[in-house]
Amino acid sequence: QVQLQESGPGLVKPSETLSLTCAVSGYSISSGYYWGWIRQPPGKGLEWIGSIYHSGSTYYNPSLKSRVTISVDTSKNQFSLKLSSVTAADTAVYYCARQVVGRQTDWGQGTLVTVSS
Amino acid sequence: SSELTQDPAVSVALGQTVRITCQGDSLRSYYASWYQQKPGQAPVLVIYGKNNRPSGIPDRFSGSSSGNTASLTITGAQAEDEADYYCNSRDSSGNHLDWVFGGGTKLTVL
């Protein structure tokens, strides 16, 4: 069974860069599928941030594209998110997920990132 | 980018049937997937494709689609079905590799 685990700082200062990593176990990222990041501000709905194919091709939410970078490290079986110039509006629970045709099949437990000085 | 629209809240009496809908132009091209999220937990996939349930999802959950509307039906709702439900599909307005989520529907089981 595929398991995903997010990790990274829980507190980021405004204007700095948020960095998170998603470690994958039970499946080799290099074998295929898309891998994505999704976030959920407190009390609000889900927002897709972006996705990466195992080959490294990336796709980003147009509303965040200028600030987002997603990368993959197949040697460590993990993928990462960087979101630059953060503000309080970026405070959210950040989830990583495996994306199989038409759906997000497996999710991490999520990690809360708070943007505050 | 496209949008998916859901009713913010729906209620159902215990044991009755409830339908949760999701509307959007992308649904004319792509099936919706549906996720159940309980407080403090990650979303869980409950329906995908034409009407497919992942292993472990009760058969009281079913999905359907017509035109620009996708529906999640719970037949014989149980207390444990009280949760937020989100629809999700590919975004047909862009490169078709982007994703879009509905705003979510809070289901209350009375």
Short mmCIF file of C-alpha atoms in Angstrom, two decimals:
data_model
loop_
_atom_site.label_atom_id
_atom_site.label_comp_id
_atom_site.label_asym_id
_atom_site.label_seq_id
_atom_site.Cartn_x
_atom_site.Cartn_y
_atom_site.Cartn_z
CA GLN A 1 0.00 0.00 0.00
CA VAL A 2 1.26 3.42 -0.95
CA GLN A 3 1.95 5.79 1.91
CA LEU A 4 2.83 9.48 1.68
CA GLN A 5 4.25 11.64 4.45
CA GLU A 6 4.68 15.41 4.34
CA SER A 7 7.46 17.12 6.26
CA GLY A 8 8.80 20.63 6.67
CA PRO A 9 8.66 23.72 8.86
CA GLY A 10 5.32 24.47 10.47
CA LEU A 11 6.02 28.19 10.65
CA VAL A 12 7.25 30.43 7.85
CA LYS A 13 7.78 34.18 7.93
CA PRO A 14 6.00 36.45 5.46
CA SER A 15 7.91 37.02 2.19
CA GLU A 16 9.99 33.88 2.75
CA THR A 17 9.82 30.56 0.91
CA LEU A 18 7.74 27.64 2.13
CA SER A 19 9.46 24.30 1.55
CA LEU A 20 7.85 20.90 2.02
CA THR A 21 8.83 17.35 1.13
CA CYS A 22 6.63 14.32 0.55
CA ALA A 23 8.25 10.96 1.22
CA VAL A 24 6.64 8.06 -0.61
CA SER A 25 6.77 4.45 0.56
CA GLY A 26 5.25 1.31 -0.89
CA TYR A 27 5.67 2.50 -4.48
CA SER A 28 8.57 3.75 -6.57
CA ILE A 29 7.92 7.23 -7.95
CA SER A 30 10.07 6.39 -10.97
CA SER A 31 7.56 3.69 -11.93
CA GLY A 32 5.01 6.27 -13.01
CA TYR A 33 1.97 8.35 -12.14
CA TYR A 34 1.63 12.01 -11.28
CA TRP A 35 2.36 13.33 -7.80
CA GLY A 36 0.69 16.45 -6.54
CA TRP A 37 0.34 19.06 -3.85
CA ILE A 38 -3.02 20.26 -2.59
CA ARG A 39 -3.71 22.73 0.20
CA GLN A 40 -6.61 23.64 2.46
CA PRO A 41 -6.75 26.93 4.36
CA PRO A 42 -8.30 26.61 7.82
CA GLY A 43 -12.06 26.15 7.51
CA LYS A 44 -11.97 26.33 3.72
CA GLY A 45 -11.94 24.02 0.73
CA LEU A 46 -9.26 22.18 -1.20
CA GLU A 47 -7.03 23.90 -3.74
CA TRP A 48 -4.78 22.11 -6.21
CA ILE A 49 -1.29 23.65 -6.19
CA GLY A 50 0.51 21.62 -8.82
CA SER A 51 1.66 18.22 -9.99
CA ILE A 52 4.79 16.53 -11.25
CA TYR A 53 5.17 13.49 -13.47
CA HIS A 54 7.78 10.91 -12.52
CA SER A 55 9.85 12.14 -15.48
CA GLY A 56 9.92 15.65 -14.01
CA SER A 57 7.27 17.41 -16.12
CA THR A 58 5.38 19.90 -14.00
CA TYR A 59 1.92 21.49 -14.07
CA TYR A 60 0.92 24.35 -11.81
CA ASN A 61 -2.26 26.11 -10.76
CA PRO A 62 -2.27 29.28 -12.90
CA SER A 63 -3.09 31.37 -9.83
CA LEU A 64 0.09 30.20 -8.07
CA LYS A 65 2.34 29.45 -11.01
CA SER A 66 4.65 32.43 -10.56
CA ARG A 67 5.52 31.34 -7.01
CA VAL A 68 5.52 27.53 -7.17
CA THR A 69 8.24 25.01 -7.91
CA ILE A 70 7.68 21.26 -7.60
CA SER A 71 10.58 18.86 -8.02
CA VAL A 72 11.16 15.14 -7.71
CA ASP A 73 14.06 13.14 -6.32
CA THR A 74 13.63 9.57 -7.50
CA SER A 75 16.78 8.44 -5.66
CA LYS A 76 15.12 9.33 -2.36
CA ASN A 77 11.61 8.46 -3.59
CA GLN A 78 10.26 11.85 -2.67
CA PHE A 79 8.99 15.05 -4.23
CA SER A 80 9.05 18.59 -2.97
CA LEU A 81 7.17 21.88 -2.99
CA LYS A 82 8.56 25.37 -2.83
CA LEU A 83 6.23 28.36 -2.58
CA SER A 84 7.93 31.73 -2.59
CA SER A 85 6.94 35.14 -1.24
CA VAL A 86 4.39 33.71 1.16
CA THR A 87 1.74 35.75 2.92
CA ALA A 88 -0.84 34.96 5.58
CA ALA A 89 -3.13 33.79 2.78
CA ASP A 90 -0.80 30.83 2.26
CA THR A 91 -1.51 29.51 5.74
CA ALA A 92 -3.02 26.09 5.18
CA VAL A 93 -2.80 22.37 5.65
CA TYR A 94 -0.65 21.11 2.78
CA TYR A 95 -1.30 17.62 1.43
CA CYS A 96 0.68 15.55 -1.01
CA ALA A 97 -1.12 12.96 -3.10
CA ARG A 98 -0.63 10.35 -5.78
CA GLN A 99 -2.64 11.05 -8.89
CA VAL A 100 -3.82 8.12 -10.94
CA VAL A 101 -5.98 8.57 -14.03
CA GLY A 102 -8.86 10.81 -13.07
CA ARG A 103 -8.34 10.88 -9.34
CA GLN A 104 -6.13 11.41 -6.30
CA THR A 105 -5.88 7.90 -4.95
CA ASP A 106 -3.58 8.27 -1.96
CA TRP A 107 -3.06 11.22 0.35
CA GLY A 108 -0.59 12.14 3.03
CA GLN A 109 -1.93 13.06 6.45
CA GLY A 110 -1.28 16.74 5.78
CA THR A 111 0.91 19.29 7.49
CA LEU A 112 -0.15 22.68 8.79
CA VAL A 113 2.00 25.57 7.66
CA THR A 114 1.40 28.91 9.32
CA VAL A 115 2.74 32.12 7.80
CA SER A 116 3.44 34.58 10.57
CA SER A 117 6.23 36.81 11.82
CA SER B 1 -9.36 27.99 -15.27
CA SER B 2 -12.65 26.16 -14.79
CA GLU B 3 -14.75 26.11 -11.66
CA LEU B 4 -16.76 23.37 -9.99
CA THR B 5 -19.80 24.47 -7.98
CA GLN B 6 -21.25 22.58 -5.03
CA ASP B 7 -24.02 23.40 -2.58
CA PRO B 8 -22.36 24.48 0.69
CA ALA B 9 -24.52 22.28 2.90
CA VAL B 10 -26.96 19.39 2.64
CA SER B 11 -28.77 17.40 5.30
CA VAL B 12 -30.33 13.94 5.29
CA ALA B 13 -32.28 11.89 7.78
CA LEU B 14 -30.59 8.76 9.05
CA GLY B 15 -31.22 5.89 6.64
CA GLN B 16 -32.52 8.08 3.85
CA THR B 17 -30.98 8.84 0.45
CA VAL B 18 -29.10 12.03 -0.34
CA ARG B 19 -27.63 13.39 -3.55
CA ILE B 20 -24.72 15.83 -3.58
CA THR B 21 -24.15 17.63 -6.86
CA CYS B 22 -21.23 19.29 -8.60
CA GLN B 23 -21.57 21.53 -11.64
CA GLY B 24 -18.96 22.75 -14.08
CA ASP B 25 -17.98 22.90 -17.72
CA SER B 26 -15.09 20.48 -17.16
CA LEU B 27 -17.62 17.78 -16.32
CA ARG B 28 -18.74 17.72 -19.93
CA SER B 29 -15.29 16.31 -20.76
CA TYR B 30 -14.17 14.53 -17.62
CA TYR B 31 -15.69 12.39 -14.92
CA ALA B 32 -15.62 13.77 -11.41
CA SER B 33 -13.96 12.05 -8.51
CA TRP B 34 -15.44 12.45 -5.04
CA TYR B 35 -13.70 12.72 -1.68
CA GLN B 36 -14.98 12.43 1.86
CA GLN B 37 -13.23 14.48 4.52
CA LYS B 38 -13.92 14.22 8.23
CA PRO B 39 -12.66 16.85 10.69
CA GLY B 40 -8.91 16.76 11.17
CA GLN B 41 -8.41 14.05 8.57
CA ALA B 42 -7.12 13.89 5.01
CA PRO B 43 -9.65 13.46 2.21
CA VAL B 44 -10.53 9.91 1.20
CA LEU B 45 -11.49 8.93 -2.36
CA VAL B 46 -15.00 7.45 -2.40
CA ILE B 47 -16.05 7.52 -6.07
CA TYR B 48 -14.15 7.88 -9.36
CA GLY B 49 -14.77 7.42 -13.05
CA LYS B 50 -18.20 6.53 -14.33
CA ASN B 51 -19.18 4.97 -10.99
CA ASN B 52 -16.28 3.18 -9.33
CA ARG B 53 -15.61 2.67 -5.65
CA PRO B 54 -12.15 2.05 -4.22
CA SER B 55 -11.72 -1.03 -2.10
CA GLY B 56 -13.28 -0.55 1.32
CA ILE B 57 -15.84 2.06 0.33
CA PRO B 58 -19.40 0.89 1.14
CA ASP B 59 -21.71 0.23 -1.79
CA ARG B 60 -24.19 2.80 -0.48
CA PHE B 61 -21.94 5.35 -2.22
CA SER B 62 -22.54 5.75 -5.96
CA GLY B 63 -21.81 8.28 -8.66
CA SER B 64 -23.46 9.50 -11.83
CA SER B 65 -23.03 12.22 -14.40
CA SER B 66 -25.16 14.10 -16.92
CA GLY B 67 -24.08 17.03 -19.01
CA ASN B 68 -22.19 19.47 -16.81
CA THR B 69 -23.36 17.92 -13.54
CA ALA B 70 -21.88 15.10 -11.51
CA SER B 71 -23.66 13.59 -8.54
CA LEU B 72 -22.67 11.58 -5.50
CA THR B 73 -25.53 9.57 -4.02
CA ILE B 74 -25.55 7.98 -0.59
CA THR B 75 -28.34 5.42 -0.33
CA GLY B 76 -29.25 4.77 3.28
CA ALA B 77 -27.05 7.41 4.90
CA GLN B 78 -25.33 6.43 8.12
CA ALA B 79 -24.18 8.61 11.00
CA GLU B 80 -20.57 8.01 9.99
CA ASP B 81 -21.24 9.54 6.58
CA GLU B 82 -21.47 13.00 8.15
CA ALA B 83 -18.51 14.80 6.58
CA ASP B 84 -17.44 17.29 3.96
CA TYR B 85 -17.57 16.05 0.37
CA TYR B 86 -15.50 17.47 -2.47
CA CYS B 87 -15.71 16.87 -6.19
CA ASN B 88 -12.62 17.07 -8.38
CA SER B 89 -11.89 16.82 -12.08
CA ARG B 90 -9.42 17.75 -14.76
CA ASP B 91 -9.65 21.36 -15.91
CA SER B 92 -10.82 21.29 -19.51
CA SER B 93 -10.19 25.00 -20.03
CA GLY B 94 -6.42 24.76 -19.93
CA ASN B 95 -3.90 22.11 -20.86
CA HIS B 96 -6.17 19.37 -19.49
CA LEU B 97 -3.48 18.39 -17.01
CA ASP B 98 -4.57 20.86 -14.37
CA TRP B 99 -6.98 19.90 -11.60
CA VAL B 100 -9.91 21.76 -10.08
CA PHE B 101 -11.86 21.10 -6.86
CA GLY B 102 -15.38 22.05 -5.94
CA GLY B 103 -15.91 24.22 -2.90
CA GLY B 104 -17.19 21.31 -0.85
CA THR B 105 -20.55 20.25 0.60
CA LYS B 106 -21.04 19.74 4.32
CA LEU B 107 -23.33 16.76 4.85
CA THR B 108 -25.28 16.58 8.09
CA VAL B 109 -26.99 13.32 9.02
CA LEU B 110 -30.01 14.04 11.20
#
